[in-house]
Coordinates of C-alpha atoms in Angstrom, one line a residue:
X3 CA 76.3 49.8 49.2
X4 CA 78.3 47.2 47.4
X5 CA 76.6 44.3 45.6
X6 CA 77.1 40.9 46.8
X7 CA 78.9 40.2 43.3
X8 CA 81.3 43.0 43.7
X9 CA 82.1 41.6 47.5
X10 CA 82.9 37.7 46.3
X11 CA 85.2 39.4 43.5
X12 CA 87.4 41.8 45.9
X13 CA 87.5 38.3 48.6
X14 CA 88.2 36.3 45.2
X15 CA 91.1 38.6 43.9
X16 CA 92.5 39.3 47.6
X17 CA 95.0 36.8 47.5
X18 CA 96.7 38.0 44.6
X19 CA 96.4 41.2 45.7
X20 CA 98.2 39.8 48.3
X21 CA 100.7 38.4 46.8
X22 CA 101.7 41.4 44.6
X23 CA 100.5 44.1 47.0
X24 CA 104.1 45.5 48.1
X25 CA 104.6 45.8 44.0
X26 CA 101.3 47.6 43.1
X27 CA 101.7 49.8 46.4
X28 CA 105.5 50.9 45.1
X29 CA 104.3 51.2 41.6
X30 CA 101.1 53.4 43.1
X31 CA 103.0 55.6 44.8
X32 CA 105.6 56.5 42.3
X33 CA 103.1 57.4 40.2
X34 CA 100.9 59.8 42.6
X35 CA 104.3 61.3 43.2
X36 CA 105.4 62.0 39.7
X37 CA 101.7 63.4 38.8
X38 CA 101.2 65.5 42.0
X39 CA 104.7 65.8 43.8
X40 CA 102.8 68.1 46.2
X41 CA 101.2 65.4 48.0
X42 CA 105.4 64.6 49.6
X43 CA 104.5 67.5 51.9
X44 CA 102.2 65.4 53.8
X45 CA 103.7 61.6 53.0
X46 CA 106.6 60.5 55.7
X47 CA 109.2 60.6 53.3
X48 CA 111.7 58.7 55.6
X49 CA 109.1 55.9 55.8
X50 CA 108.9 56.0 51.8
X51 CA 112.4 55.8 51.6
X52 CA 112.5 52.5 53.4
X53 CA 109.5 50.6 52.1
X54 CA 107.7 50.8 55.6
X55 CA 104.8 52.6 54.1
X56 CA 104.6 50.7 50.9
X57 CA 104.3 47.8 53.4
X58 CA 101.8 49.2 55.8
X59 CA 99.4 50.2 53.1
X60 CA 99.2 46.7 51.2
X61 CA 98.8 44.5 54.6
X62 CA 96.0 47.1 54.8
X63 CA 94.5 46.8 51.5
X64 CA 94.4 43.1 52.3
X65 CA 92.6 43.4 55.5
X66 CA 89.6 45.5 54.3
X67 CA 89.4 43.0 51.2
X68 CA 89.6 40.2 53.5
X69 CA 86.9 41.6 55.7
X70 CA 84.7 43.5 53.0
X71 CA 81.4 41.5 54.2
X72 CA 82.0 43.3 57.7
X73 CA 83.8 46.3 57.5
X74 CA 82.3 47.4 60.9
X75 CA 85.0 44.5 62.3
X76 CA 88.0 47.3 61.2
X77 CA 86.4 50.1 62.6
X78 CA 89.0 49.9 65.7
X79 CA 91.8 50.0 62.5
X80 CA 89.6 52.4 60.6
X81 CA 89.2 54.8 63.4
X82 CA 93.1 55.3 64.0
X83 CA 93.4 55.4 59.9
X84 CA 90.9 58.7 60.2
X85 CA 93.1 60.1 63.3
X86 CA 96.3 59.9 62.0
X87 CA 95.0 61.3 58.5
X88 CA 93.1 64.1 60.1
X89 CA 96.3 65.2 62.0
X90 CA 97.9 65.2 58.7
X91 CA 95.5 67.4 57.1
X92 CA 94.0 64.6 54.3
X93 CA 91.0 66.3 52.8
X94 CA 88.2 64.6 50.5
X95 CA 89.8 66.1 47.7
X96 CA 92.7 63.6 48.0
X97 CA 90.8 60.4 47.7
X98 CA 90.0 60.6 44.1
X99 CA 93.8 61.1 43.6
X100 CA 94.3 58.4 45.1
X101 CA 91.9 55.4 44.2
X102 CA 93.1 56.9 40.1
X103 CA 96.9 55.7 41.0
X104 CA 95.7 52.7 42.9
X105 CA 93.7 51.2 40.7
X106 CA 96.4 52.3 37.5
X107 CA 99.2 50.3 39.6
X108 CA 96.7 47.7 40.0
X109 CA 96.3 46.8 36.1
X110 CA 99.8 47.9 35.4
X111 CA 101.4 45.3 37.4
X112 CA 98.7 42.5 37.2
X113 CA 98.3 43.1 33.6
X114 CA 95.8 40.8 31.4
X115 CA 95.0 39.2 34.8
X116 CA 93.1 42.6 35.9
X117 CA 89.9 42.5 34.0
X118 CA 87.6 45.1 34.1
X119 CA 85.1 43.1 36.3
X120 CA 88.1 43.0 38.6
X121 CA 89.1 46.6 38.6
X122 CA 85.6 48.2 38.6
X123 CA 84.8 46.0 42.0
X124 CA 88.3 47.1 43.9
X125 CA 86.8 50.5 42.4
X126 CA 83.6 50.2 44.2
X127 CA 84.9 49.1 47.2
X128 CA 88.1 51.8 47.1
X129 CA 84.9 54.4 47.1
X130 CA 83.3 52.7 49.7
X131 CA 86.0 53.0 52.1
X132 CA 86.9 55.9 51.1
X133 CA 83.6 57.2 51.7
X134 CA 83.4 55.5 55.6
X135 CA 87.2 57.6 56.5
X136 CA 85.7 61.1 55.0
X137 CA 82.6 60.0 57.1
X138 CA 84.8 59.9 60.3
X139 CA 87.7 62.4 59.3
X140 CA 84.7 65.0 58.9
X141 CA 83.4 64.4 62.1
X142 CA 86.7 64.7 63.8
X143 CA 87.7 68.1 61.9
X144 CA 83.6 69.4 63.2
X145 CA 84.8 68.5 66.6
X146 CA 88.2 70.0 66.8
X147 CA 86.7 73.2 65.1
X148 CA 83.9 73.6 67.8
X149 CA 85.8 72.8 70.6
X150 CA 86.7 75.3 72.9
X151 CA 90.3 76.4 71.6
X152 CA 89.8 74.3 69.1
X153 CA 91.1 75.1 65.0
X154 CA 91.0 73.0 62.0
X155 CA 94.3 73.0 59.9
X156 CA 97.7 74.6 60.8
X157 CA 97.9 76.9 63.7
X158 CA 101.4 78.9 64.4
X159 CA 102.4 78.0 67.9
X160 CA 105.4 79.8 69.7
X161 CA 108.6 77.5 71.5
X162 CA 108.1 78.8 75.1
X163 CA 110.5 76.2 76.6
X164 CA 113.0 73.5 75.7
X165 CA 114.2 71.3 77.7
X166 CA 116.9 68.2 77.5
X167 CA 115.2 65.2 79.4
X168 CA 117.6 62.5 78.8
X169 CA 120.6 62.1 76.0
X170 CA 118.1 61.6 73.3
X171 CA 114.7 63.3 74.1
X172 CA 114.3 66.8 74.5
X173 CA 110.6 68.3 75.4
X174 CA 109.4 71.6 74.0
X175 CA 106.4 73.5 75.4
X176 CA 104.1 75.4 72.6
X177 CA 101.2 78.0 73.4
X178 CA 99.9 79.5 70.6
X179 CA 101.1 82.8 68.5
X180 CA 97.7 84.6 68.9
X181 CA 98.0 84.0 72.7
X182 CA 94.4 82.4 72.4
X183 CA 93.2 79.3 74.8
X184 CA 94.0 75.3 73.4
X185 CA 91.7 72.6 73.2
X186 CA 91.7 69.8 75.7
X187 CA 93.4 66.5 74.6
X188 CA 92.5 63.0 75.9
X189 CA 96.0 62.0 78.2
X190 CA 97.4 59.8 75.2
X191 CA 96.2 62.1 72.2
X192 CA 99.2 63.3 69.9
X193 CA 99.8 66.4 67.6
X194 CA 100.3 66.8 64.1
X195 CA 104.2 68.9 63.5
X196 CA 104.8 70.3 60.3
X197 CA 108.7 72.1 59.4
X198 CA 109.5 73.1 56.3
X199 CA 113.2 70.6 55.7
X200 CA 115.4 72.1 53.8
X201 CA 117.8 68.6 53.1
X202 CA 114.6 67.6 51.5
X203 CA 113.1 70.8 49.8
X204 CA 109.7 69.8 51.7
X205 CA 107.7 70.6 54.4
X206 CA 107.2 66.8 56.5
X207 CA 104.5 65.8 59.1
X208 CA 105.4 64.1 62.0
X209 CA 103.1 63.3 65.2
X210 CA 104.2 63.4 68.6
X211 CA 102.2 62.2 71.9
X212 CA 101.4 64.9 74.2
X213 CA 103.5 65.1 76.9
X214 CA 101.7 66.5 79.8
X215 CA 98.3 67.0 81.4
X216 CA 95.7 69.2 79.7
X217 CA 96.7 72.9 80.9
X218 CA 94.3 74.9 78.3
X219 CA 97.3 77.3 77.6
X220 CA 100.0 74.9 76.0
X221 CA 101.5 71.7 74.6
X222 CA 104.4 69.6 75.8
X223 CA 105.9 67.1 73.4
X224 CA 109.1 65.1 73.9
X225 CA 111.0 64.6 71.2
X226 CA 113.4 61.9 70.5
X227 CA 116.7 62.0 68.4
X228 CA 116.7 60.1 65.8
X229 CA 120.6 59.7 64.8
X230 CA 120.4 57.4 62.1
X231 CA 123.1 54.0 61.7
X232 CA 124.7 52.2 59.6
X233 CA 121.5 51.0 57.7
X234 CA 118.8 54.0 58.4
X235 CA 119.3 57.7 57.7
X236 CA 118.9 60.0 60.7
X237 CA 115.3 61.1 61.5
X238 CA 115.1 65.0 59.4
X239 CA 112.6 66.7 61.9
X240 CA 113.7 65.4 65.3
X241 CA 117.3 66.1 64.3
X242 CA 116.0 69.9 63.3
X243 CA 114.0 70.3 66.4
X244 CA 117.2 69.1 68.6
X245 CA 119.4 71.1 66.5
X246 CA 118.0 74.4 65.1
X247 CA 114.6 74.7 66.9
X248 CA 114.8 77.0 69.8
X249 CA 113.0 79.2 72.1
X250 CA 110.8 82.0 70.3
X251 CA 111.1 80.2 67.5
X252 CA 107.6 79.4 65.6
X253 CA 106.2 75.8 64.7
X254 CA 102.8 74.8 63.3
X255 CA 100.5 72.4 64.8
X256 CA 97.2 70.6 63.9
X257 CA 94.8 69.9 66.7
X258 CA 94.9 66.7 69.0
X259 CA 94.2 63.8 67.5
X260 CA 94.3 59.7 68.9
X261 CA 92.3 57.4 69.7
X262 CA 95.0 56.0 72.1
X263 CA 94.0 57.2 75.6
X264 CA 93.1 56.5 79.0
X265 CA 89.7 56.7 80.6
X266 CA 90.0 59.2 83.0
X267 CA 86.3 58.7 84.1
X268 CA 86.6 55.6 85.6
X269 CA 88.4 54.8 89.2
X270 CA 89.8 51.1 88.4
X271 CA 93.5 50.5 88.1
X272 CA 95.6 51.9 85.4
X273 CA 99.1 49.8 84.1
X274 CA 101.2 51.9 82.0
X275 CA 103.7 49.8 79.9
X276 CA 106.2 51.7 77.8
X277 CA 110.0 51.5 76.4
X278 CA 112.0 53.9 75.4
X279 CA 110.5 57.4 74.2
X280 CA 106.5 55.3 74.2
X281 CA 106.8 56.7 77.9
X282 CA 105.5 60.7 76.8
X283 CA 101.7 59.0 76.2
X284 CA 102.1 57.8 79.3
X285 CA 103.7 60.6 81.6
X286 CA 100.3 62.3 80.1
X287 CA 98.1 60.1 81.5
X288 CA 100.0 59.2 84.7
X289 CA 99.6 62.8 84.8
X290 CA 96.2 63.2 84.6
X291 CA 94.9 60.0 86.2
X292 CA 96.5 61.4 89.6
X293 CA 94.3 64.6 89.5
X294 CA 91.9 61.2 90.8
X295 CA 92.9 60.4 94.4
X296 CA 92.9 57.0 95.1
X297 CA 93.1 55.1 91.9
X298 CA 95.5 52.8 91.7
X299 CA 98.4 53.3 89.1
X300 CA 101.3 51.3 88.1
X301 CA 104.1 52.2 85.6
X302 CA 106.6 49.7 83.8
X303 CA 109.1 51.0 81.9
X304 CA 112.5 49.9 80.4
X305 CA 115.4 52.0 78.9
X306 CA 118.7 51.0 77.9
X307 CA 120.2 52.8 81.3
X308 CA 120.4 56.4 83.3
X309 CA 121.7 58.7 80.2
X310 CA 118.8 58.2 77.6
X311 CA 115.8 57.2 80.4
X312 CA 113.7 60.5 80.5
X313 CA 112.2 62.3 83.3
X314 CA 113.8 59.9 85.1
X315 CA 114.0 62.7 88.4
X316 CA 110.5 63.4 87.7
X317 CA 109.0 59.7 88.1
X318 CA 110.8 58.6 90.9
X319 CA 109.5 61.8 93.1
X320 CA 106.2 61.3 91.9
X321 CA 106.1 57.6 93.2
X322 CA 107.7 59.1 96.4
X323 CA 104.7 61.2 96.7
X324 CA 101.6 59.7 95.6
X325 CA 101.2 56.0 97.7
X326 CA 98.9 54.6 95.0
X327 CA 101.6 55.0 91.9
X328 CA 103.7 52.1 92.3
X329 CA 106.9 52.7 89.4
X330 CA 109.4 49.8 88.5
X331 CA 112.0 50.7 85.6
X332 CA 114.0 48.4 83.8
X333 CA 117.4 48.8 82.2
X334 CA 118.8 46.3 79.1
X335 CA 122.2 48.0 79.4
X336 CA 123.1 49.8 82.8
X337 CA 126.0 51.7 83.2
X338 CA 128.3 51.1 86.0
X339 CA 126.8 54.2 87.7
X340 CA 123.4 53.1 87.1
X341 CA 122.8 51.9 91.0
X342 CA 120.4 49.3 91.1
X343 CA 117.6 50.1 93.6
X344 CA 118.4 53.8 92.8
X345 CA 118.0 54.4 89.4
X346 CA 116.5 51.0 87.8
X347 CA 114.5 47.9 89.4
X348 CA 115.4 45.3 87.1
X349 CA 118.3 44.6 84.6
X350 CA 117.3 43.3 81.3
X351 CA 114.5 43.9 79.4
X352 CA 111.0 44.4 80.7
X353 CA 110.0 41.1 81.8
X354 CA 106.3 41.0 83.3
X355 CA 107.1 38.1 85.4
X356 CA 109.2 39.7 87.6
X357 CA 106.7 41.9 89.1
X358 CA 104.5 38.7 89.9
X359 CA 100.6 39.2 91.5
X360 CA 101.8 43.1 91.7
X361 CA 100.9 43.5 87.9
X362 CA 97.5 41.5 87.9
X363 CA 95.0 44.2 89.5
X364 CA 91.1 43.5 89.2
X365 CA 89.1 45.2 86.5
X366 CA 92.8 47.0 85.3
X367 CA 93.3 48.4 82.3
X368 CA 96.9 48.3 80.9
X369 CA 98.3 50.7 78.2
X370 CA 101.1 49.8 76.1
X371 CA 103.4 52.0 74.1
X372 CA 106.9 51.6 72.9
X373 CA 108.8 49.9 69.7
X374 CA 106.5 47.5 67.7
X375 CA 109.0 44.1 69.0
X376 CA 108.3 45.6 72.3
X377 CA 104.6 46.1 72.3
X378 CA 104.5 42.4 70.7
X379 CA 106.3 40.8 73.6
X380 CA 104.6 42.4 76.2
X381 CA 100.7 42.4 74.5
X382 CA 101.8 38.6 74.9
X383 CA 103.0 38.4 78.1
X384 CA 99.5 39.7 79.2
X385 CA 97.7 37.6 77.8
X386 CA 100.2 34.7 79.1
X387 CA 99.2 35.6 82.4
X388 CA 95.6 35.8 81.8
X389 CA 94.5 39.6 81.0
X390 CA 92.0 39.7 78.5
X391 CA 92.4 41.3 74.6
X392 CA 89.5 44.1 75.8
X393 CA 92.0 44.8 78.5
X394 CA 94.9 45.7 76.6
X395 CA 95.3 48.8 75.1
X396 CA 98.3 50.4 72.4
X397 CA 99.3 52.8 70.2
X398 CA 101.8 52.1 66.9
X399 CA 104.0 55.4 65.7
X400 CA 104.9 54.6 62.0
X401 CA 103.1 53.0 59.5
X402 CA 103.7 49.9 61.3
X403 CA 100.9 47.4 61.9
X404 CA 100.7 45.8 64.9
X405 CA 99.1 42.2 64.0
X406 CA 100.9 40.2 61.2

């Protein structure tokens, strides 16, 4: 337990850790990296590469300092923290390697102004939440393990099918190399990929939503290109798995992970809000949610137009068939053979609005998933028209936060 002395100095010092955070956070990681450059097999590299992580990591610094006299109030934050780092294989062993570069990069860049008092508290309190995420990653590795199907670290799966769903998102189906059984996934859940890259010399982590409904034989993901622009390099895996990955061939996967899911126990209404590729959580749980006659479910989503909206074919027959799945698309961009009415509801972006009363069932649930500016103007629109926070539910890819 931390003393009451070592709490008033962390919420004391917060600001300035604020202030400097994006420097000690650079200056931390190029130091882990130099002394163990075996920990860039499990960092995002990409992210490194364009500060994203650097960022993510000192805005959440700041928020457990800020809220050190209640930690219990991150648990939501801390609880998708021990997720994502379970599907990428952190072990206990990695925490003391990373509290010693931390707290270097601390009194390297604040100099004289990092006293002991000061660095011996951020200690304690670096061990105290390091202690409550091997607390929960534990319990999450003990539950994959003795789950039906279940593993714990890197099983070889086997690409039984690949298939092109739209210009830029391709799905691949994985059963397992030993021909064993899976474990079951929550419809929203995501695995852990690892590839070995050879542009980089490393193997790299990335996690993709499931794509389907629980089978107990295989996985769907769908993956989206990333092509790169002017100012961002193209994505390494996704372009590998477009390009080179192909039936037969092997991949290795953690377990599911996520605590972004639907409840698939209850029978109120389900709103599933996504853009772009945020619709695979969803097609999971649209999935699954219909094995439930009779609850209600409606599904928003915008694209840019026909070519690059996925499972386009497959959505549309499934609101032709099931009366209680109600589906309106949006399209920013349409193409002149996009028909309106056909192919897309709406042109523009997703505006909530539009749909009117339709959108605002009793005692619904709504799900968001998509690009962070997306997520932001929808979560808002909600709440414009009167759903409450506990209502609202999302998942960020990256090591984006969602709140500012």
């Amino acid at each position: 337990m931390l003393t009451q002395k070592t709490k008033d100095t962390v919420k004391a010092t917060a600001p300035v850790l604020a202030q400097y955070g994006n420097a000690i956070i650079r200056r931390f990681y190029e130091r882990m990296f130099q002394a163990h450059p075996e920990l860039k097999n499990i960092f995002n590299m990409a992210h490194q590469a364009k500060g994203q992580q650097q960022e993510a990591l000192a805005r959440a610094v700041y928020a457990y300092a800020a809220n050190i006299d209640d930690p219990q109030s991150l648990s939501a934050v801390l609880e998708t923290i021990a997720n994502k780092h379970a599907s990428l294989g952190v072990r206990p062993e990695h925490y003391p390697i990373v509290g010693e570069h931390l707290l270097a990069a601390i009194r390297e860049v604040l100099g004289e102004a990092a006293t002991d008092e000061i660095v011996s508290a951020w200690a304690q309190a670096y061990g105290n939440l390091a202690d409550l995420l091997m607390g929960m990653e534990s319990r999450l590795y003990e539950r994959s393990a003795a789950a039906p199907g279940g593993w714990t670290g890197w099983r070889e799966f086997v690409v039984r099918d690949k298939t092109p769903e739209s210009e830029e998102i391709t799905s691949f189906v994985l059963e397992p190399a030993d021909g064993g059984p899976v474990e079951d996934f929550e419809p929203g859940q995501y695995i852990g990929l690892a590839v070995e890259v050879p542009a980089l010399g490393l193997q790299q982590i990335r996690q993709y939503s499931l794509s389907d409904a629980p089978n107990g034989r295989s996985y769907r993901i769908s993956v989206k290109r990333e092509a790169g622009s002017a100012t961002q390099p193209p994505g390494h895996v996704s372009n590998l798995l477009h390009d080179h990955v192909e039936v037969g061939d092997r991949l290795r996967l953690a377990p599911p992970y996520g605590n972004f899911y639907v409840d698939v126990q209850a029978t109120t209404p389900v709103v599933l809000i996504s853009g772009g590729v945020g619709l695979t959580p969803m097609v999971s749980m649209l999935a699954r949610v219909l094995q439930s006659p009779g609850r209600q479910i409606l599904f928003v989503h915008g694209a840019r137009n026909g070519a690059v909206q996925a499972m386009k074919n497959h959505l549309r027959r499934t609101a032709a068939e099931h009366p209680n799945f109600k589906l309106w698309v949006f399209y920013s961009e349409p193409r002149e053979q996009d028909v309106q009415g056909r192919d897309y509801d709406h042109p523009g972006l997703v505006d909530l609005r539009l749909l009117g009363d339709a959108i605002l069932l009793p005692d619904a649930d709504y799900y968001l998933c998509g690009p962070i500016p997306f997520m932001r103007m929808q979560h808002d629109a909600l709440m414009n028209l009167g759903i409450r926070e506990p209502r609202i539910h999302y998942e960020v890819f990256g090591p984006d936060l969602f709140a500012e």
